[in-house]
Amino acid sequence: MKYEYMHPRDELAITLERIYNYKMTTTSGGNLSILDENGDIWITPARIDKGEMTPKDIVCVRKDGTIEGRHPPSSEFPFHKAVYEARPDIRSVVHAHPMALVAFSCAHKVPETKAFPTAWNSNGIVGFAPYGVPGSADLGEKIAEEFKKGYDSVILENHGVCCGGQNLQDAFNRFESLELCAKALIKAAMIGEPTFLSEEQIQMQQKSYYKLEAFDYNTDMMCIKEKELRCELARFVQRGYRQRLLTGATGTFSARIDADSFLITPYPLDRHMIGPEDLVMIRKGKKQIGKKPSRALHAHRAIYEANPDVQCIVNAQPVNALSFSIVNKKVDTYTIPESYVFVGDVALLPFESSFNNYDKLAETLTLKNPAAVLENNGVMVVGKDILSAFDQLEVLECSAEAIIDSQPIGGHIAMSQETIDELCEAFNL
C-alpha cells in the first residue's frame, strides 16, 4: 500500500515501527507527527511501548486544542506545534534518538552532509538547537527558531534530532539519511581523513538526470523471464533494506533481461516497500512509459553494453563501505579468504565516474573484478545474477566492517601474497 493512501494513524504507526526495528530509537524515546489539511495534528502518544504501538494508539490534537485518543499526546507535542507554526511548508515532524546523531548532539556538533550526495540532497546544512528541558515551551521555541532559519534537520543539544518534511516519508528520509551520514562519518574518522563534495561535484550529481524517450508498455508484453526478474529483484531490494545495505532513499538495483533490455529501480523509491510493478523496463535506450528510472540508469546501461556476461548491477551505500568511500580509500579484501575469493581486488574510482566517465566504469567493473568504491558515493557491484551481486555486496560490507572494527585492537593484518596465490590456485581465480 502506498503511503499517500494511508490514514495518518497507519502511516505514523508503520513509520515508527521502522524506526524502532532498526534501532534508531528506544522503547520510550522518539515521537512523530503529521499536520493534516484541517490543521489537526496526529501524533504518537506519551508513555507507550514503541515496540508494541498500533494505529489505535495514535492521538489527534484538534486545531481547537481538544484531544482525541485513548492516551495523552507525546510530551514533546509543544515543539511539534512550534515547528508547524514556524514553517507552514512543513507537514510532518520526526524526532528520535538514533545513536550516531545522539553522539553528535552530545559532542555539540552537526554532521557534514556533503559527505555523499543523498545526505546533502535530503538535508542540506543541518541546524543546531541549544538545550531545552524536554517537553518545555522553551525547547519548542529553540527548535522552531532553527527551522525559521530554513533548516529542515536540526540537532538538539544533548537530546537527539528533529527532521521536518512535506510529508512523513519526506521527514523520515531526512532522518534516516542523516543518521547514515553520522554513522559513516564516525566510522570514517577511524580509518582516515573524511573528504567532502565540492560545489562542482554537487552540481554534477544534481544535473545527472536527463529524460529518455518512452515506449508503450503493458503487462501483456512481459515474458516469463521478465516476470521472474521483477519478483526476484524486488525481493532482494527489500532484503537489502532489511540488512541495512540500503536506506529508504539510497541504492539502485538493475537486472538484465536480454541484450537490448534490463530492469532498474525507479526514482524516487522507498526501498522498504518496493513491488515488482515498481521496476522500470529499459529497452533499446527507451524507458517504460509512465515511469522514471533511477539516476544511475546511464552508468548501468554502459556497463551492460560493455560486459555481456554481467547480469546484475547494484549501487549501494552501506555504512561501513560508505565510510571507505568518504575517506577515498578502497576496501582491502586481503582480510579473510571469502573476501578475496568472492570480491577480488576492489577498485577505487573518482566521484565523477558515475556521471561522466562511463567508459572507465564499464572497463573497471567486470565479473573478474566485480566491486568498486566510488569516492563519496558508496560502492558499485556487478554479478553474474542477482544473488551473486547481492552476496558480493554483503561480503564487501562485512570486509569493510571487519577492517574498521579492527582499528581499536591494533588494525587489520592483511593476508600475505603467498596466501592470495594459494587461493587463486585453489579456486581457479
CSV table of C-alpha atoms in Angstrom, one decimal:
chain,number,residue,atom,x,y,z
A,1,MET,CA,0.0,0.0,0.0
A,2,LYS,CA,1.3,3.5,-0.9
A,3,TYR,CA,1.8,5.9,1.9
A,4,GLU,CA,-0.3,8.6,0.2
A,5,TYR,CA,-3.3,6.4,0.6
A,6,MET,CA,-2.8,5.7,4.3
A,7,HIS,CA,-4.6,7.4,7.2
A,8,PRO,CA,-2.2,9.3,9.4
A,9,ARG,CA,-2.7,6.8,12.2
A,10,ASP,CA,-1.5,3.9,10.0
A,11,GLU,CA,1.4,5.9,8.5
A,12,LEU,CA,2.7,7.0,11.9
A,13,ALA,CA,2.5,3.5,13.3
A,14,ILE,CA,4.3,1.9,10.4
A,15,THR,CA,7.0,4.5,10.3
A,16,LEU,CA,7.6,4.4,14.0
A,17,GLU,CA,7.8,0.6,13.7
A,18,ARG,CA,10.6,1.0,11.1
A,19,ILE,CA,12.5,3.4,13.3
A,20,TYR,CA,12.2,1.1,16.3
A,21,ASN,CA,13.0,-2.1,14.5
A,22,TYR,CA,16.2,-0.6,13.0
A,23,LYS,CA,17.4,0.6,16.5
A,24,MET,CA,17.0,4.3,15.7
A,25,THR,CA,15.1,4.9,18.9
A,26,THR,CA,14.4,3.2,22.2
A,27,THR,CA,11.2,1.8,23.7
A,28,SER,CA,10.4,5.2,25.4
A,29,GLY,CA,12.1,7.6,23.0
A,30,GLY,CA,11.0,9.4,19.9
A,31,ASN,CA,7.8,10.9,18.6
A,32,LEU,CA,6.4,11.5,15.1
A,33,SER,CA,3.5,13.8,13.9
A,34,ILE,CA,1.5,14.8,10.9
A,35,LEU,CA,-0.3,18.0,10.3
A,36,ASP,CA,-3.4,17.4,8.2
A,37,GLU,CA,-5.3,19.6,5.8
A,38,ASN,CA,-7.7,20.6,8.6
A,39,GLY,CA,-5.0,21.9,10.9
A,40,ASP,CA,-5.2,18.9,13.2
A,41,ILE,CA,-2.0,17.2,14.5
A,42,TRP,CA,-1.8,13.5,14.6
A,43,ILE,CA,1.0,12.4,17.0
A,44,THR,CA,2.4,9.4,18.7
A,45,PRO,CA,1.3,9.1,22.4
A,46,ALA,CA,3.1,9.5,25.6
A,47,ARG,CA,4.4,6.6,27.7
A,48,ILE,CA,3.6,3.8,25.2
A,49,ASP,CA,6.0,1.0,24.3
A,50,LYS,CA,7.3,1.9,20.9
A,51,GLY,CA,7.8,-1.8,20.1
A,52,GLU,CA,4.1,-2.6,20.6
A,53,MET,CA,2.4,0.6,19.4
A,54,THR,CA,-0.6,0.2,17.0
A,55,PRO,CA,-2.6,2.7,14.9
A,56,LYS,CA,-5.2,2.8,17.6
A,57,ASP,CA,-2.7,4.3,20.0
A,58,ILE,CA,-2.2,7.4,17.8
A,59,VAL,CA,-3.6,10.7,19.3
A,60,CYS,CA,-5.2,13.5,17.4
A,61,VAL,CA,-4.9,17.1,18.7
A,62,ARG,CA,-7.6,19.1,17.0
A,63,LYS,CA,-7.0,22.6,15.8
A,64,ASP,CA,-9.0,24.0,18.7
A,65,GLY,CA,-6.8,22.1,21.2
A,66,THR,CA,-9.2,19.2,22.0
A,67,ILE,CA,-7.6,15.8,22.3
A,68,GLU,CA,-9.0,12.6,20.8
A,69,GLY,CA,-7.5,9.2,21.7
A,70,ARG,CA,-7.0,6.7,24.4
A,71,HIS,CA,-3.7,8.2,25.5
A,72,PRO,CA,-2.2,11.7,26.1
A,73,PRO,CA,-0.2,13.1,23.3
A,74,SER,CA,3.6,12.9,23.4
A,75,SER,CA,5.2,15.2,26.0
A,76,GLU,CA,7.1,16.8,23.1
A,77,PHE,CA,3.9,18.0,21.4
A,78,PRO,CA,4.8,21.7,22.2
A,79,PHE,CA,7.8,21.6,19.9
A,80,HIS,CA,6.0,19.8,17.1
A,81,LYS,CA,3.3,22.5,17.2
A,82,ALA,CA,6.0,25.2,17.3
A,83,VAL,CA,7.7,23.8,14.2
A,84,TYR,CA,4.5,23.8,12.3
A,85,GLU,CA,3.8,27.4,13.3
A,86,ALA,CA,7.3,28.5,12.3
A,87,ARG,CA,7.3,26.7,8.9
A,88,PRO,CA,3.9,26.4,7.1
A,89,ASP,CA,5.6,24.3,4.4
A,90,ILE,CA,6.4,21.5,6.9
A,91,ARG,CA,3.6,19.0,7.4
A,92,SER,CA,5.4,16.3,9.3
A,93,VAL,CA,8.0,16.0,12.1
A,94,VAL,CA,10.2,13.1,13.1
A,95,HIS,CA,12.1,13.3,16.4
A,96,ALA,CA,14.1,10.4,17.8
A,97,HIS,CA,17.4,9.4,19.4
A,98,PRO,CA,19.4,7.4,16.9
A,99,MET,CA,22.8,6.6,18.4
A,100,ALA,CA,25.1,8.3,15.9
A,101,LEU,CA,23.1,11.5,15.8
A,102,VAL,CA,22.9,11.4,19.6
A,103,ALA,CA,26.7,11.2,19.6
A,104,PHE,CA,26.8,14.4,17.5
A,105,SER,CA,24.3,16.0,19.8
A,106,CYS,CA,26.5,15.1,22.9
A,107,ALA,CA,29.6,16.5,21.1
A,108,HIS,CA,27.6,19.7,20.2
A,109,LYS,CA,28.3,19.2,16.5
A,110,VAL,CA,26.3,18.7,13.3
A,111,PRO,CA,27.2,16.1,10.6
A,112,GLU,CA,28.7,17.5,7.4
A,113,THR,CA,26.2,16.3,4.9
A,114,LYS,CA,28.5,17.0,1.9
A,115,ALA,CA,30.0,13.6,2.7
A,116,PHE,CA,27.8,12.0,0.0
A,117,PRO,CA,25.0,13.2,-2.3
A,118,THR,CA,21.9,11.7,-0.7
A,119,ALA,CA,22.8,13.2,2.7
A,120,TRP,CA,23.2,16.6,1.1
A,121,ASN,CA,20.2,16.4,-1.2
A,122,SER,CA,18.0,15.3,1.7
A,123,ASN,CA,19.2,17.6,4.5
A,124,GLY,CA,21.4,20.4,3.2
A,125,ILE,CA,23.1,22.2,6.0
A,126,VAL,CA,21.9,21.0,9.4
A,127,GLY,CA,20.9,23.3,12.3
A,128,PHE,CA,21.7,23.1,16.0
A,129,ALA,CA,19.3,24.0,18.8
A,130,PRO,CA,20.6,24.8,22.3
A,131,TYR,CA,19.4,22.6,25.1
A,132,GLY,CA,15.9,23.0,26.5
A,133,VAL,CA,14.1,20.8,29.0
A,134,PRO,CA,12.2,18.1,27.1
A,135,GLY,CA,8.6,18.9,26.7
A,136,SER,CA,9.0,22.6,27.6
A,137,ALA,CA,7.8,25.6,25.6
A,138,ASP,CA,11.5,26.8,25.8
A,139,LEU,CA,12.7,23.8,23.9
A,140,GLY,CA,9.9,24.3,21.3
A,141,GLU,CA,11.0,27.9,20.8
A,142,LYS,CA,14.6,27.0,20.4
A,143,ILE,CA,13.9,24.3,17.8
A,144,ALA,CA,11.4,26.4,15.9
A,145,GLU,CA,13.9,29.2,15.7
A,146,GLU,CA,16.3,26.9,13.8
A,147,PHE,CA,13.5,25.9,11.4
A,148,LYS,CA,12.7,29.5,10.8
A,149,LYS,CA,16.3,29.9,9.6
A,150,GLY,CA,15.5,27.4,6.8
A,151,TYR,CA,17.0,24.3,8.3
A,152,ASP,CA,15.0,21.1,7.6
A,153,SER,CA,17.0,19.0,10.1
A,154,VAL,CA,18.1,20.2,13.5
A,155,ILE,CA,20.4,18.5,16.0
A,156,LEU,CA,19.1,19.1,19.6
A,157,GLU,CA,21.9,19.7,22.1
A,158,ASN,CA,22.3,16.6,24.3
A,159,HIS,CA,19.0,15.3,23.0
A,160,GLY,CA,18.8,13.9,19.5
A,161,VAL,CA,17.5,15.1,16.2
A,162,CYS,CA,14.4,16.7,14.7
A,163,CYS,CA,13.6,16.5,11.0
A,164,GLY,CA,10.7,18.1,9.1
A,165,GLY,CA,9.2,17.4,5.7
A,166,GLN,CA,6.4,18.0,3.3
A,167,ASN,CA,5.0,14.6,4.4
A,168,LEU,CA,6.0,11.9,6.9
A,169,GLN,CA,8.1,10.0,4.4
A,170,ASP,CA,10.0,13.1,3.4
A,171,ALA,CA,10.8,13.8,7.0
A,172,PHE,CA,11.7,10.1,7.6
A,173,ASN,CA,14.0,10.0,4.6
A,174,ARG,CA,15.9,13.1,6.0
A,175,PHE,CA,16.1,11.4,9.4
A,176,GLU,CA,17.3,8.1,8.0
A,177,SER,CA,19.9,9.6,5.6
A,178,LEU,CA,21.2,11.9,8.3
A,179,GLU,CA,21.7,9.0,10.7
A,180,LEU,CA,23.6,7.1,8.0
A,181,CYS,CA,25.7,10.1,7.4
A,182,ALA,CA,26.5,10.5,11.1
A,183,LYS,CA,27.4,6.8,11.4
A,184,ALA,CA,29.6,6.8,8.3
A,185,LEU,CA,31.5,10.0,9.5
A,186,ILE,CA,32.2,8.4,12.9
A,187,LYS,CA,33.5,5.2,11.3
A,188,ALA,CA,35.4,7.1,8.6
A,189,ALA,CA,37.3,9.0,11.3
A,190,MET,CA,38.7,5.6,12.4
A,191,ILE,CA,40.3,4.9,9.0
A,192,GLY,CA,41.3,8.2,7.6
A,193,GLU,CA,40.5,11.8,6.9
A,194,PRO,CA,37.0,12.4,5.6
A,195,THR,CA,36.7,14.3,2.3
A,196,PHE,CA,33.6,16.3,1.2
A,197,LEU,CA,31.9,17.1,-2.1
A,198,SER,CA,32.8,20.3,-3.8
A,199,GLU,CA,30.1,22.6,-5.2
A,200,GLU,CA,31.1,21.4,-8.7
A,201,GLN,CA,30.5,17.8,-7.8
A,202,ILE,CA,27.2,18.6,-6.1
A,203,GLN,CA,26.0,20.3,-9.3
A,204,MET,CA,27.3,17.4,-11.4
A,205,GLN,CA,25.2,15.0,-9.5
A,206,GLN,CA,22.1,17.1,-9.5
A,207,LYS,CA,22.3,17.6,-13.3
A,208,SER,CA,23.0,13.9,-14.0
A,209,TYR,CA,19.4,13.1,-14.8
A,210,TYR,CA,18.0,13.7,-18.3
A,211,LYS,CA,14.8,12.5,-19.9
A,212,LEU,CA,14.5,9.4,-22.0
A,213,GLU,CA,12.1,8.7,-24.8
A,214,ALA,CA,9.3,6.3,-23.7
A,215,PHE,CA,7.8,3.3,-25.3
A,216,ASP,CA,4.3,1.9,-24.9
A,217,TYR,CA,4.2,-0.9,-22.4
A,218,ASN,CA,1.6,-3.2,-20.8
A,219,THR,CA,1.8,-6.4,-18.8
A,220,ASP,CA,0.8,-8.5,-21.8
A,221,MET,CA,4.3,-7.8,-23.2
A,222,MET,CA,6.0,-9.5,-20.2
A,223,CYS,CA,7.9,-12.7,-20.9
A,224,ILE,CA,8.4,-15.3,-18.2
A,225,LYS,CA,12.0,-14.2,-17.6
A,226,GLU,CA,10.9,-10.6,-17.0
A,227,LYS,CA,8.3,-11.7,-14.5
A,228,GLU,CA,10.8,-13.8,-12.7
A,229,LEU,CA,13.4,-11.0,-12.6
A,230,ARG,CA,10.8,-8.4,-11.4
A,231,CYS,CA,9.9,-10.6,-8.4
A,232,GLU,CA,13.5,-11.6,-7.6
A,233,LEU,CA,14.8,-8.0,-7.9
A,234,ALA,CA,12.0,-6.6,-5.7
A,235,ARG,CA,12.7,-9.3,-3.0
A,236,PHE,CA,16.4,-8.5,-3.0
A,237,VAL,CA,15.9,-4.7,-2.8
A,238,GLN,CA,13.6,-5.3,0.3
A,239,ARG,CA,16.2,-7.7,1.7
A,240,GLY,CA,18.9,-5.1,1.2
A,241,TYR,CA,16.9,-2.6,3.1
A,242,ARG,CA,16.3,-5.1,6.0
A,243,GLN,CA,20.1,-5.9,6.0
A,244,ARG,CA,20.8,-2.1,6.2
A,245,LEU,CA,22.7,-2.3,2.9
A,246,LEU,CA,20.3,0.3,1.7
A,247,THR,CA,18.2,3.1,3.1
A,248,GLY,CA,14.7,4.0,2.0
A,249,ALA,CA,16.2,6.6,-0.3
A,250,THR,CA,19.5,5.1,-1.4
A,251,GLY,CA,20.5,2.2,-3.6
A,252,THR,CA,19.9,1.2,-7.2
A,253,PHE,CA,19.4,-2.4,-8.4
A,254,SER,CA,19.2,-3.5,-12.0
A,255,ALA,CA,19.0,-6.8,-13.8
A,256,ARG,CA,19.5,-7.7,-17.5
A,257,ILE,CA,16.6,-9.3,-19.4
A,258,ASP,CA,18.3,-9.7,-22.7
A,259,ALA,CA,20.9,-7.9,-24.9
A,260,ASP,CA,18.5,-5.0,-25.5
A,261,SER,CA,16.7,-4.6,-22.2
A,262,PHE,CA,17.0,-4.5,-18.5
A,263,LEU,CA,15.0,-3.6,-15.4
A,264,ILE,CA,16.0,-0.9,-12.9
A,265,THR,CA,14.7,0.6,-9.7
A,266,PRO,CA,12.7,3.8,-10.1
A,267,TYR,CA,13.4,7.3,-8.9
A,268,PRO,CA,12.2,8.2,-6.3
A,269,LEU,CA,11.6,5.0,-4.4
A,270,ASP,CA,11.1,3.7,-0.9
A,271,ARG,CA,13.2,0.5,-0.8
A,272,HIS,CA,11.2,-0.8,2.1
A,273,MET,CA,8.0,-1.2,0.1
A,274,ILE,CA,9.1,-1.9,-3.5
A,275,GLY,CA,7.0,-4.3,-5.5
A,276,PRO,CA,7.7,-6.0,-8.9
A,277,GLU,CA,5.3,-3.5,-10.6
A,278,ASP,CA,7.5,-0.5,-9.5
A,279,LEU,CA,10.6,-1.6,-11.5
A,280,VAL,CA,11.2,0.2,-14.8
A,281,MET,CA,11.9,-1.6,-18.1
A,282,ILE,CA,14.6,0.0,-20.3
A,283,ARG,CA,14.6,-1.3,-23.9
A,284,LYS,CA,16.8,-0.1,-26.7
A,285,GLY,CA,17.6,3.2,-24.8
A,286,LYS,CA,13.9,4.0,-24.1
A,287,LYS,CA,12.0,3.7,-20.8
A,288,GLN,CA,8.8,2.1,-19.9
A,289,ILE,CA,6.1,4.8,-20.4
A,290,GLY,CA,4.8,6.5,-17.2
A,291,LYS,CA,7.8,5.6,-15.1
A,292,LYS,CA,11.0,7.5,-14.1
A,293,PRO,CA,14.1,5.3,-13.8
A,294,SER,CA,17.0,5.7,-11.3
A,295,ARG,CA,19.6,8.4,-12.0
A,296,ALA,CA,22.2,5.6,-12.2
A,297,LEU,CA,20.5,4.4,-15.4
A,298,HIS,CA,23.2,5.6,-17.8
A,299,ALA,CA,26.0,4.1,-15.8
A,300,HIS,CA,24.3,0.7,-15.6
A,301,ARG,CA,23.5,0.8,-19.3
A,302,ALA,CA,27.2,1.5,-20.2
A,303,ILE,CA,28.3,-1.5,-18.0
A,304,TYR,CA,25.8,-3.9,-19.6
A,305,GLU,CA,26.7,-2.8,-23.1
A,306,ALA,CA,30.4,-3.3,-22.5
A,307,ASN,CA,30.1,-6.6,-20.5
A,308,PRO,CA,27.6,-9.1,-22.0
A,309,ASP,CA,28.2,-11.5,-19.1
A,310,VAL,CA,27.2,-9.0,-16.4
A,311,GLN,CA,23.5,-9.8,-15.5
A,312,CYS,CA,23.0,-7.6,-12.4
A,313,ILE,CA,24.4,-4.3,-11.1
A,314,VAL,CA,24.0,-2.7,-7.6
A,315,ASN,CA,24.8,0.8,-6.3
A,316,ALA,CA,24.6,1.0,-2.6
A,317,GLN,CA,25.8,3.0,0.4
A,318,PRO,CA,26.1,0.5,3.3
A,319,VAL,CA,27.6,2.3,6.3
A,320,ASN,CA,31.0,0.7,6.5
A,321,ALA,CA,31.8,0.6,2.8
A,322,LEU,CA,30.4,4.2,2.7
A,323,SER,CA,33.0,5.2,5.3
A,324,PHE,CA,35.8,4.0,3.0
A,325,SER,CA,34.1,6.0,0.2
A,326,ILE,CA,34.2,9.1,2.3
A,327,VAL,CA,37.9,8.8,3.1
A,328,ASN,CA,38.5,7.9,-0.6
A,329,LYS,CA,40.1,4.5,0.1
A,330,LYS,CA,39.4,1.1,-1.4
A,331,VAL,CA,38.3,-1.8,0.9
A,332,ASP,CA,41.2,-4.3,1.4
A,333,THR,CA,39.8,-7.7,0.6
A,334,TYR,CA,43.0,-9.4,1.8
A,335,THR,CA,41.2,-10.0,5.1
A,336,ILE,CA,39.7,-13.5,5.0
A,337,PRO,CA,39.6,-16.0,2.2
A,338,GLU,CA,35.9,-15.4,1.5
A,339,SER,CA,36.5,-11.7,0.9
A,340,TYR,CA,39.2,-12.2,-1.8
A,341,VAL,CA,37.5,-15.2,-3.4
A,342,PHE,CA,34.1,-13.5,-3.8
A,343,VAL,CA,35.1,-9.9,-4.4
A,344,GLY,CA,38.7,-9.9,-5.6
A,345,ASP,CA,40.7,-6.6,-5.8
A,346,VAL,CA,38.4,-3.7,-5.1
A,347,ALA,CA,38.9,-0.7,-7.4
A,348,LEU,CA,38.7,3.0,-6.3
A,349,LEU,CA,37.1,5.3,-8.7
A,350,PRO,CA,36.7,9.1,-8.7
A,351,PHE,CA,33.3,10.6,-7.8
A,352,GLU,CA,32.8,11.7,-11.4
A,353,SER,CA,33.0,8.2,-12.8
A,354,SER,CA,29.3,7.6,-12.2
A,355,PHE,CA,28.3,10.8,-14.0
A,356,ASN,CA,30.6,11.5,-16.9
A,357,ASN,CA,33.2,8.7,-17.3
A,358,TYR,CA,31.0,5.6,-18.1
A,359,ASP,CA,33.8,4.1,-20.2
A,360,LYS,CA,36.1,3.9,-17.2
A,361,LEU,CA,33.3,2.5,-15.1
A,362,ALA,CA,32.5,-0.2,-17.6
A,363,GLU,CA,36.1,-1.1,-18.1
A,364,THR,CA,36.7,-1.4,-14.4
A,365,LEU,CA,33.7,-3.4,-13.2
A,366,THR,CA,33.7,-6.9,-14.6
A,367,LEU,CA,32.8,-10.4,-13.3
A,368,LYS,CA,36.5,-10.9,-12.6
A,369,ASN,CA,36.8,-7.6,-10.6
A,370,PRO,CA,33.2,-7.0,-9.6
A,371,ALA,CA,33.4,-4.3,-7.0
A,372,ALA,CA,34.5,-0.6,-6.8
A,373,VAL,CA,34.4,2.1,-4.2
A,374,LEU,CA,33.1,5.3,-5.6
A,375,GLU,CA,34.6,8.3,-3.9
A,376,ASN,CA,31.9,10.0,-1.7
A,377,ASN,CA,29.3,7.9,-3.4
A,378,GLY,CA,29.3,4.4,-1.9
A,379,VAL,CA,30.1,1.3,-3.8
A,380,MET,CA,29.1,-0.4,-7.0
A,381,VAL,CA,29.0,-4.2,-7.6
A,382,VAL,CA,28.3,-6.4,-10.6
A,383,GLY,CA,27.3,-10.0,-10.8
A,384,LYS,CA,26.5,-13.0,-13.0
A,385,ASP,CA,23.0,-12.9,-11.5
A,386,ILE,CA,21.1,-11.1,-8.8
A,387,LEU,CA,22.0,-13.5,-6.0
A,388,SER,CA,25.8,-13.3,-6.7
A,389,ALA,CA,25.7,-9.5,-6.9
A,390,PHE,CA,23.9,-9.2,-3.6
A,391,ASP,CA,26.2,-11.7,-2.0
A,392,GLN,CA,29.3,-9.8,-3.2
A,393,LEU,CA,27.8,-6.6,-1.8
A,394,GLU,CA,27.3,-8.3,1.6
A,395,VAL,CA,30.8,-9.7,1.6
A,396,LEU,CA,32.3,-6.3,0.7
A,397,GLU,CA,30.3,-4.6,3.5
A,398,CYS,CA,31.4,-7.3,6.0
A,399,SER,CA,35.0,-6.9,5.0
A,400,ALA,CA,34.8,-3.1,5.5
A,401,GLU,CA,33.2,-3.5,8.9
A,402,ALA,CA,35.8,-6.0,10.0
A,403,ILE,CA,38.7,-3.6,9.0
A,404,ILE,CA,37.1,-0.7,10.8
A,405,ASP,CA,36.4,-2.8,13.9
A,406,SER,CA,40.0,-4.0,14.0
A,407,GLN,CA,41.3,-0.5,14.4
A,408,PRO,CA,40.9,-0.2,18.2
A,409,ILE,CA,42.7,-3.5,18.6
A,410,GLY,CA,45.7,-2.8,16.5
A,411,GLY,CA,44.4,-2.7,13.0
A,412,HIS,CA,43.9,-5.5,10.5
A,413,ILE,CA,46.8,-7.6,9.2
A,414,ALA,CA,46.3,-8.5,5.5
A,415,MET,CA,46.8,-12.0,4.2
A,416,SER,CA,50.2,-12.4,2.5
A,417,GLN,CA,50.6,-12.6,-1.2
A,418,GLU,CA,51.6,-16.2,-0.8
A,419,THR,CA,48.1,-16.8,0.8
A,420,ILE,CA,46.5,-15.0,-2.1
A,421,ASP,CA,48.4,-17.0,-4.6
A,422,GLU,CA,47.2,-20.2,-2.9
A,423,LEU,CA,43.6,-19.0,-3.1
A,424,CYS,CA,43.9,-18.1,-6.8
A,425,GLU,CA,45.2,-21.6,-7.5
A,426,ALA,CA,42.7,-23.4,-5.3
A,427,PHE,CA,39.7,-21.5,-6.7
A,428,ASN,CA,41.0,-21.0,-10.3
A,429,LEU,CA,40.8,-17.2,-9.9
